[in-house]
Short mmCIF file of C-alpha atoms in Angstrom, two decimals:
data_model
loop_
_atom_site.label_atom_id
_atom_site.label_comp_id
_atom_site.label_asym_id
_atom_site.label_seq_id
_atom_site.Cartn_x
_atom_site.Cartn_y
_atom_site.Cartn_z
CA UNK A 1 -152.68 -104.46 232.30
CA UNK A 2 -151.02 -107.78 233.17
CA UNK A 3 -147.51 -108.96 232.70
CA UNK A 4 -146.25 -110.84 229.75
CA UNK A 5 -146.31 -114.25 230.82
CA UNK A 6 -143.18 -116.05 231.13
CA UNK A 7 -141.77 -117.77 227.53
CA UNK A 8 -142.04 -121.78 228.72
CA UNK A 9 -140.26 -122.79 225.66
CA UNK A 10 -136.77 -122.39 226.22
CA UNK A 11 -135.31 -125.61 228.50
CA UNK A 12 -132.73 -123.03 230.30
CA UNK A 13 -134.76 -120.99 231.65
CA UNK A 14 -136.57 -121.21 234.85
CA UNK A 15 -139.24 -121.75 233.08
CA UNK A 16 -138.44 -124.04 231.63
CA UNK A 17 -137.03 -125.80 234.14
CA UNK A 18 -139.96 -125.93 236.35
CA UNK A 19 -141.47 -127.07 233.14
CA UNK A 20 -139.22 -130.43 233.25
CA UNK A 21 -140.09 -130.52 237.26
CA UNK A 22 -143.82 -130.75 236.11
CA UNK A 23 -145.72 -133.96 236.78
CA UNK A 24 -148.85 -134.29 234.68
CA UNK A 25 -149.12 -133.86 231.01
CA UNK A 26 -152.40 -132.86 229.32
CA UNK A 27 -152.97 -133.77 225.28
CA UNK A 28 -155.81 -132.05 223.43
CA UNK A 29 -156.46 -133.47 220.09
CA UNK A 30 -158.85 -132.04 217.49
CA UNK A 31 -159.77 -135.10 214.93
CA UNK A 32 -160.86 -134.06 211.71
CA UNK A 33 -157.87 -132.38 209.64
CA UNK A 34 -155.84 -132.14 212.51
CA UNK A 35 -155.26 -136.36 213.31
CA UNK A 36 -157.37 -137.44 209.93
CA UNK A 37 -157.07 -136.46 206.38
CA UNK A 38 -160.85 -136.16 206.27
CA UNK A 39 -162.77 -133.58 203.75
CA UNK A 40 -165.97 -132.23 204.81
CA UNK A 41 -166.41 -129.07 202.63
CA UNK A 42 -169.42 -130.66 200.53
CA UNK A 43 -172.02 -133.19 201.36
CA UNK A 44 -170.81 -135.65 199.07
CA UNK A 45 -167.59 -135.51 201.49
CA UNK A 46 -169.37 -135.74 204.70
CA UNK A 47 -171.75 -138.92 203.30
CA UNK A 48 -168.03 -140.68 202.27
CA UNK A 49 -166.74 -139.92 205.91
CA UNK A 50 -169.82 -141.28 207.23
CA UNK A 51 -169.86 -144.40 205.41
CA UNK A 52 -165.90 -144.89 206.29
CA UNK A 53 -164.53 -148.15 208.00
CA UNK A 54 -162.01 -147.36 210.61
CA UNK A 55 -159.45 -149.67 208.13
CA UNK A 56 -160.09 -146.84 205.65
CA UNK A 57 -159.48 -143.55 207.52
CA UNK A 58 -155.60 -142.19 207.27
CA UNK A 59 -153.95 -140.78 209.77
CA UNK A 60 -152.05 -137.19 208.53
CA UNK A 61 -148.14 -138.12 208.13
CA UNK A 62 -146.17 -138.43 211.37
CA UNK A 63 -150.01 -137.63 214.12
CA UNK A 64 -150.12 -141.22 215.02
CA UNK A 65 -146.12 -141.61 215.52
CA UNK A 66 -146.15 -138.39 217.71
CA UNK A 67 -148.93 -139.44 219.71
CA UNK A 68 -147.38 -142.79 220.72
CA UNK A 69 -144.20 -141.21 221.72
CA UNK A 70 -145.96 -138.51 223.88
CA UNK A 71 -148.18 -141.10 225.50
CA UNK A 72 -144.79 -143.28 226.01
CA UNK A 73 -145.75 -146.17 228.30
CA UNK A 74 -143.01 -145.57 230.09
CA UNK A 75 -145.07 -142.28 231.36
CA UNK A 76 -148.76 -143.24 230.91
CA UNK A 77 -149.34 -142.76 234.27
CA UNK A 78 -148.76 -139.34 233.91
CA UNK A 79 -150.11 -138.17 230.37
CA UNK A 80 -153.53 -137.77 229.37
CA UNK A 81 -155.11 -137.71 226.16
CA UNK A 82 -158.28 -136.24 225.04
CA UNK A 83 -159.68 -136.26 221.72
CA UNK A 84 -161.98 -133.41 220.87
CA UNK A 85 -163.98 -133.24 217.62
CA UNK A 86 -166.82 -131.76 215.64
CA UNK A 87 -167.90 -135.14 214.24
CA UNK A 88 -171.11 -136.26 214.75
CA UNK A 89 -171.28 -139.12 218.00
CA UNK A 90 -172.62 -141.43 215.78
CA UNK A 91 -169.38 -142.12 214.47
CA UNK A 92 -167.67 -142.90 217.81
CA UNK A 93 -167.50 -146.71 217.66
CA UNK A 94 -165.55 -146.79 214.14
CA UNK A 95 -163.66 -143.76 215.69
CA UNK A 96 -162.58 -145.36 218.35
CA UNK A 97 -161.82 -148.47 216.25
CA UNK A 98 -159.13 -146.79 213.76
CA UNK A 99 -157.96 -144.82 216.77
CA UNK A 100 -157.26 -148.44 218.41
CA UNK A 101 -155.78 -149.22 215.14
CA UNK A 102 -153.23 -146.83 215.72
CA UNK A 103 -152.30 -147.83 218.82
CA UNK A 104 -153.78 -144.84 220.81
CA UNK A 105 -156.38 -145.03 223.66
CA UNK A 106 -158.00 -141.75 224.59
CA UNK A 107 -158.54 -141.02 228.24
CA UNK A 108 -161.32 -139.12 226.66
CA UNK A 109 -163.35 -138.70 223.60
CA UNK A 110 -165.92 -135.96 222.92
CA UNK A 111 -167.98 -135.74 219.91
CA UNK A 112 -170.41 -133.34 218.80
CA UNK A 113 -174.74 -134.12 219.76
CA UNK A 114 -175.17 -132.79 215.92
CA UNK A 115 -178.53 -134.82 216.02
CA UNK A 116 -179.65 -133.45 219.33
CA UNK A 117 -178.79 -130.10 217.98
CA UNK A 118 -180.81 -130.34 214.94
CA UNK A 119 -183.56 -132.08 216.74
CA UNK A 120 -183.58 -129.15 218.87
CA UNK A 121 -183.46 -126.48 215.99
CA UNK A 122 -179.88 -125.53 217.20
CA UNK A 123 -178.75 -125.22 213.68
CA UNK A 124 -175.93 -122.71 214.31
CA UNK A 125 -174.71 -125.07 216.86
CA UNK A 126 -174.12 -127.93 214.13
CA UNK A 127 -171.60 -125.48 212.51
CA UNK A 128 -170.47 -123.19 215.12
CA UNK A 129 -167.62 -124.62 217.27
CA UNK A 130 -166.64 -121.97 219.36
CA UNK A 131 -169.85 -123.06 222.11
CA UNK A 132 -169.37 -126.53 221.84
CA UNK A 133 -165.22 -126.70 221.89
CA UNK A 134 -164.79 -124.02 224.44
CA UNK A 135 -166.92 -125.83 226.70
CA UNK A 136 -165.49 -129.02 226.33
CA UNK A 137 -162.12 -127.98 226.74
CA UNK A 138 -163.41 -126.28 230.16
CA UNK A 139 -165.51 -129.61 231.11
CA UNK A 140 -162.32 -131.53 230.57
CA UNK A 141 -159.91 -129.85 232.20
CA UNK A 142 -157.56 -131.97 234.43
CA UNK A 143 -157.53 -130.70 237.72
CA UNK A 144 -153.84 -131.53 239.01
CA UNK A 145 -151.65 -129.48 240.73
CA UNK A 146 -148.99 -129.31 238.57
CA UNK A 147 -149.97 -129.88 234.58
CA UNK A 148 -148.59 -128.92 231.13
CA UNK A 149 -151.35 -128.99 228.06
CA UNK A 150 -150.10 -128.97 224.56
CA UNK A 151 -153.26 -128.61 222.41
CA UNK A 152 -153.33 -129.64 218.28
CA UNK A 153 -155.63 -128.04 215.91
CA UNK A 154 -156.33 -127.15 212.24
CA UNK A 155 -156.48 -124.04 210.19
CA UNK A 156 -159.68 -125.70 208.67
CA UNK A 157 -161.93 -124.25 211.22
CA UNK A 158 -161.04 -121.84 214.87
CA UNK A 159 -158.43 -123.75 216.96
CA UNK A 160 -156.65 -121.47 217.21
CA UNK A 161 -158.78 -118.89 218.61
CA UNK A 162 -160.92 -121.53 220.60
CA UNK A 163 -157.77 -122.66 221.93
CA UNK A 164 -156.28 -119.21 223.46
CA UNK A 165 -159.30 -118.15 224.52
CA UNK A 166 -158.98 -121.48 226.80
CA UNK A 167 -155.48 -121.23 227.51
CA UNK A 168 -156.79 -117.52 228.57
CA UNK A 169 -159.20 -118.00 230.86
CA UNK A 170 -157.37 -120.27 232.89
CA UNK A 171 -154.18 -118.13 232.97
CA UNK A 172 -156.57 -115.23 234.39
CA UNK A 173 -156.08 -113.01 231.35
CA UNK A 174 -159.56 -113.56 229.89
CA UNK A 175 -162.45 -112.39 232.79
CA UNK A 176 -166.18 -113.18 232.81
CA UNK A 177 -166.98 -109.44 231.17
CA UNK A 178 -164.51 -110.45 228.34
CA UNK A 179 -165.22 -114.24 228.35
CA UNK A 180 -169.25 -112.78 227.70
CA UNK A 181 -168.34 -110.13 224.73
CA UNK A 182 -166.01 -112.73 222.90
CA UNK A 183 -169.19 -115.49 223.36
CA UNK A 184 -171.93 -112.78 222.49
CA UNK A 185 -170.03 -111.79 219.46
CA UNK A 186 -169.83 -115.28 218.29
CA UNK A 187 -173.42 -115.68 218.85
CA UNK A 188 -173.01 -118.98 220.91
CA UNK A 189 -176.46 -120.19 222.50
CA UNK A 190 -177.84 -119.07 225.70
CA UNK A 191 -177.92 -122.29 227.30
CA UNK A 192 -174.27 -122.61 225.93
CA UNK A 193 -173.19 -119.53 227.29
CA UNK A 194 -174.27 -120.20 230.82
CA UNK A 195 -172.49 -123.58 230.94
CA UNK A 196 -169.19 -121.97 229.99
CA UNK A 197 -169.94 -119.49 232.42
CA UNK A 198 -170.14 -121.49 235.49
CA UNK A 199 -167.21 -123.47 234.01
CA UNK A 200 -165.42 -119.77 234.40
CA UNK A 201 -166.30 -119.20 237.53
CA UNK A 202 -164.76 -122.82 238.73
CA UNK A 203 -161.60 -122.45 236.69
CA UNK A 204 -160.21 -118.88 236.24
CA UNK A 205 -157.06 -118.02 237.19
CA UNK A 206 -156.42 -121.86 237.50
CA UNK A 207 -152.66 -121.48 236.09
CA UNK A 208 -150.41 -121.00 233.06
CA UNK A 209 -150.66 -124.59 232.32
CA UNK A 210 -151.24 -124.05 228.42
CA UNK A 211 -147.82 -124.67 227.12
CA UNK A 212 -148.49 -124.87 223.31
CA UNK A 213 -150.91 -124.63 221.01
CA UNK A 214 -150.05 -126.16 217.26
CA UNK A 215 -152.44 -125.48 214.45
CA UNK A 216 -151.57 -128.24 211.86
CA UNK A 217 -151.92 -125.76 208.29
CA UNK A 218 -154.16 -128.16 206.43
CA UNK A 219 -155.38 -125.32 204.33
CA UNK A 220 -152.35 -123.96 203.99
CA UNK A 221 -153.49 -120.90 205.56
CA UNK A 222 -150.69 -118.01 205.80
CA UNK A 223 -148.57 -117.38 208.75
CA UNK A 224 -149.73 -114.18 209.63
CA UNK A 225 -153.01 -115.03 210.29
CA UNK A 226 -152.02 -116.58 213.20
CA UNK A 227 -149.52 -113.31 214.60
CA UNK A 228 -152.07 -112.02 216.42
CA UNK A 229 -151.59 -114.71 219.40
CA UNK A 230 -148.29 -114.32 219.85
CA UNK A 231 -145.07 -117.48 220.28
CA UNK A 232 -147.93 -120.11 222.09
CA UNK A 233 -149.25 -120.75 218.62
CA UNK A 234 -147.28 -122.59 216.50
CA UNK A 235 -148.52 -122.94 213.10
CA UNK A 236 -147.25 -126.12 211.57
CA UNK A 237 -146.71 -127.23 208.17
CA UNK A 238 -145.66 -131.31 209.16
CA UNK A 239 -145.69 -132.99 212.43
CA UNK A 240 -142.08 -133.08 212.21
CA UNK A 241 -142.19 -129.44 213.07
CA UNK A 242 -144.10 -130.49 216.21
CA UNK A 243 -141.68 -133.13 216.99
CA UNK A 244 -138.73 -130.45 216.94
CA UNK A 245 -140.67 -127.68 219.03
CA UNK A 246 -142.15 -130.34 221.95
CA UNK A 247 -138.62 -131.99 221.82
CA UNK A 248 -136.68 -127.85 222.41
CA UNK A 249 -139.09 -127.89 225.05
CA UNK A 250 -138.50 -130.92 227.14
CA UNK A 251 -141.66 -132.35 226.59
CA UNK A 252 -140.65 -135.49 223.64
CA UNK A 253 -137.40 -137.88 224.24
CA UNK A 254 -135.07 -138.16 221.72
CA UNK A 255 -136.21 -141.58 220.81
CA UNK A 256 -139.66 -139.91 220.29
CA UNK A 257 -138.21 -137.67 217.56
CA UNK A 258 -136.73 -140.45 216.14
CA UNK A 259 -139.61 -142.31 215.69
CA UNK A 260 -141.78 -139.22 214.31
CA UNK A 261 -138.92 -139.03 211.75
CA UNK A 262 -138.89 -142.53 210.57
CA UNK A 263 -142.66 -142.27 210.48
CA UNK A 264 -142.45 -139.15 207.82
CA UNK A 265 -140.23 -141.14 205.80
CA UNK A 266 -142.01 -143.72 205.65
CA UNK A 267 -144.90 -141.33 204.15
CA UNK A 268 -143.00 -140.02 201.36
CA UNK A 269 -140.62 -137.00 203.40
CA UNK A 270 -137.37 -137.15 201.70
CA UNK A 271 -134.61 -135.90 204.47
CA UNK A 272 -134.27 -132.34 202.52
CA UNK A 273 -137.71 -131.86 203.44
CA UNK A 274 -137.25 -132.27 206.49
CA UNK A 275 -134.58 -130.29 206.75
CA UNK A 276 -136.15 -127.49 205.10
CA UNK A 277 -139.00 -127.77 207.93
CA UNK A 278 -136.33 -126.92 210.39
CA UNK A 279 -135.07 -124.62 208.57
CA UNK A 280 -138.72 -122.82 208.24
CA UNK A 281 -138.92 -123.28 211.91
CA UNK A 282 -135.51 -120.94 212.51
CA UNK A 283 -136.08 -118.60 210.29
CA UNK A 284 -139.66 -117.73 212.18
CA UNK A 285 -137.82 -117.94 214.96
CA UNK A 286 -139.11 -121.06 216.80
CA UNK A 287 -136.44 -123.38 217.05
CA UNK A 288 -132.81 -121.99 217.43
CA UNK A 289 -129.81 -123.51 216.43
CA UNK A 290 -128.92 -125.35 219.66
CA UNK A 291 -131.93 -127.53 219.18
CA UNK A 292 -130.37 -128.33 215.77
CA UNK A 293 -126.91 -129.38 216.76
CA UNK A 294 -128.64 -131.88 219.77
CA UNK A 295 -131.28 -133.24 217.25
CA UNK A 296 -127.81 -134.53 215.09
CA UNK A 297 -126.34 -135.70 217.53
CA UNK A 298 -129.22 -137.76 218.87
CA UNK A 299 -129.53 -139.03 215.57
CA UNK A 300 -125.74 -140.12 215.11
CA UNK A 301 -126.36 -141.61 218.15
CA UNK A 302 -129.50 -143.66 217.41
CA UNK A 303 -127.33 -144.68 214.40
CA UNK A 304 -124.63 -146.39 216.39
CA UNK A 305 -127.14 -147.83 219.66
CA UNK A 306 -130.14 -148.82 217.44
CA UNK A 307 -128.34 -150.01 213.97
CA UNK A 308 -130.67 -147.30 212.10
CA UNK A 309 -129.12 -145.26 208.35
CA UNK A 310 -129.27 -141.78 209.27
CA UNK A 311 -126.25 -140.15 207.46
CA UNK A 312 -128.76 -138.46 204.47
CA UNK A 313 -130.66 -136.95 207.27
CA UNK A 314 -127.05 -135.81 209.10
CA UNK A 315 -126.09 -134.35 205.51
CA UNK A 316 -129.54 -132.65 204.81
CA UNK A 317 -130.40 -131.17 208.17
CA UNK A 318 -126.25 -129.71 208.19
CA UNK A 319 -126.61 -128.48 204.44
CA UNK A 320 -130.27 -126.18 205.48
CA UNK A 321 -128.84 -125.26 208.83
CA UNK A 322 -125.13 -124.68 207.58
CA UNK A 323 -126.32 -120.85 206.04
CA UNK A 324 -128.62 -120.09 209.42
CA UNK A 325 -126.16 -120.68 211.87
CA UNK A 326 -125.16 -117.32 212.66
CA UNK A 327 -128.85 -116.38 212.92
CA UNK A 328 -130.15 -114.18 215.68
CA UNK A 329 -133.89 -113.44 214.63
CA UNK A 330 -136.15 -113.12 218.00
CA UNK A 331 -138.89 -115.18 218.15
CA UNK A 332 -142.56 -114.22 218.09
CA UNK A 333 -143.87 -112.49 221.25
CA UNK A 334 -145.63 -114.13 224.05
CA UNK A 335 -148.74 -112.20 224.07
CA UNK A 336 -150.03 -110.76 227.36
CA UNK A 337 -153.35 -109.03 225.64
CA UNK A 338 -154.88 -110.49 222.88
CA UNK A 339 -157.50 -108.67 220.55
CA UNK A 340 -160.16 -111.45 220.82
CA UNK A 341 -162.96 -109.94 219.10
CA UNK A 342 -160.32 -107.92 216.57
CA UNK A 343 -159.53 -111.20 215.62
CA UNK A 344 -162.95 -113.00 215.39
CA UNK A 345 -164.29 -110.06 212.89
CA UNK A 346 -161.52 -110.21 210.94
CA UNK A 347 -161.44 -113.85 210.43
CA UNK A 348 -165.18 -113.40 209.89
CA UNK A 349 -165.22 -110.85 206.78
CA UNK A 350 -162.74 -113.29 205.30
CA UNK A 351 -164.97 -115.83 205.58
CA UNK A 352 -167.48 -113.93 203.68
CA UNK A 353 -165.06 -112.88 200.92
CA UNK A 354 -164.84 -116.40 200.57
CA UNK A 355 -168.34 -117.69 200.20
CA UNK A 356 -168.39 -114.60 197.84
CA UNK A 357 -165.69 -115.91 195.62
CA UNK A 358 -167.42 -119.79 195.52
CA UNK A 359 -165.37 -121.15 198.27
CA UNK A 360 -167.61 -122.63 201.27
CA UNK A 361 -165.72 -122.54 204.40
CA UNK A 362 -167.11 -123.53 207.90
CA UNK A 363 -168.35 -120.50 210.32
#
């Protein structure tokens, strides 16, 4: 049995203040659902996404904004961004374009040999993702000394299990005899299996460097379906909510949050929605109230130093905190052991309930 590791959220801590100490920061960025509103579920979707201009693809509310201010130039240097995504490489060059658009350069950008695979007859491979996102998550793994990786996902496919399986392996929780079951089980190809393998062999035990992982709940999916991993999954209705945990950890300035929040209400979020996604966020236990009270004030302040109206989000974030503040509800556990394979079956006979009921999800 190992220890539970340490809870890096909480800026008080020593955790969390080594956290602050730490030099190098590591973004992981799924695409598809997670930074684009794309569809996909039927082939009239995928033959639209294809035939997209990078003018036409939208950004979800508030990625683009949160990106920027994570990759502040102020600390390029020392922030890397990789882009990870199950569309076909084909589509890198307009990709890349609406990415540019946006005002966001990838250090890296992997996208999935679908051709090669169905060349090869690899037609599992073209739908599977655990294979091909495990091993690029290994492949790209920054090698510094001292790093911090905050990884985004979707509920539309298996982030968030790809993702702590990762975050696993490198923390020394997940060995080669349960690295092989979880990959067996999720019949990933040989010549897959022995690439992540070596990968494992080079990187375990490399560090607890995965700080967060965020699954952005395109599909609405419910919150327990994500209990199972414990407090380093955040499941996220807004990147707002994003904003507010990465900014209780340390890891967004104020003026970053500021700028996510002008971005949402610029898409349409009045301030009582936002408010109620920090309220949503306490009562899972997330965010606590401190966070709250410094988020006003940083926002009176960017009122007074930057000329910006931000009274009706003042009023609205006081009103759906007002009730809460006397709140002590504990925050979700920091798993130590997590039921990989539990997980993957259970996710898996829903997944077959649904293609039962008409509703075609990805494997």
């Amino acid at each position: 049995m190992t220890s539970d590791p340490a809870d890096p959220s909480d800026p008080t801590s020593p955790e969390g203040q080594a956290l602050q100490q730490r030099r190098f920061m590591h973004l992981r960025w799924d695409l598809d659902k997670t930074y684009l509103r794309t569809e996909f579920d039927t082939v009239k979707d995928l033959i639209k996404t294809f035939r997209q201009k990078a003018e036409d693809k939208i950004a979800v509310a508030g990625a683009s904004a949160l990106l920027r201010a994570l990759l502040d130039p102020r600390e390029r240097s020392h922030r890397r961004v990789t882009f990870i995504s199950g569309s076909p490489r084909q589509m890198r060059k307009v990709l890349t374009a609406k990415l540019a658009l946006d005002g966001v350069e990838p250090d890296m950008f992997i996208l999935k040999p679908n051709l090669e695979n169905l060349l090869r007859g690899r037609f599992r491979a073209i739908r599977g993702q655990v294979g091909y996102k495990l091993k690029a998550l290994l492949l790209s793994h920054m090698a510094a000394e001292h790093v911090d990786e905050y990884l985004f996902g979707d509920d539309a496919e298996q982030d968030a299990f790809i993702y702590s399986v990762y975050a696993d392996i490198l923390a020394g929780r997940v060995d080669a005899v349960a690295l092989a079951a979880i990959l067996s089980t999720c019949k990933v190809y040989r010549g897959d299996v022995d690439e992540i393998m070596a990968y494992h062999r080079q990187l375990f035990g490399s560090g607890e460097v995965v700080r967060r992982i965020f699954i952005h709940l395109e599909r609405r999916s419910p919150l327990d379906r994500f209990a199972g991993y414990g407090a380093r999954v955040v499941a996220i209705y807004n990147y707002f909510q994003g904003a507010a945990v990465l900014f209780e950890a340390g890891a967004l300035e104020p003026r970053g949050l500021i700028a996510v929040t002008e971005a949402m209400e610029s898409e349409g979020y009045t301030p009582e929605r936002l408010a109620n996604s920090l309220q949503d966020l306490m009562r899972r236990g997330v965010l606590h109230f401190g966070t709250i009270q410094k988020l006003s004030r940083e926002l009176a302040a960017a009122e007074s130093t930057m000329g910006r109206p931000v009274p009706r989000f003042l009023h609205a974030f006081e009103d759906a905190i007002g009730a809460l503040e006397n709140l002590n509800r504990p925050g979700p556990r920091w798993e130590a052991e997590i039921n990989y394979l539990g997980i993957y079956h259970e996710a898996r006979f829903r997944r077959q309930q649904h293609r039962f009921l008409g509703i075609r999800l990805l494997d």
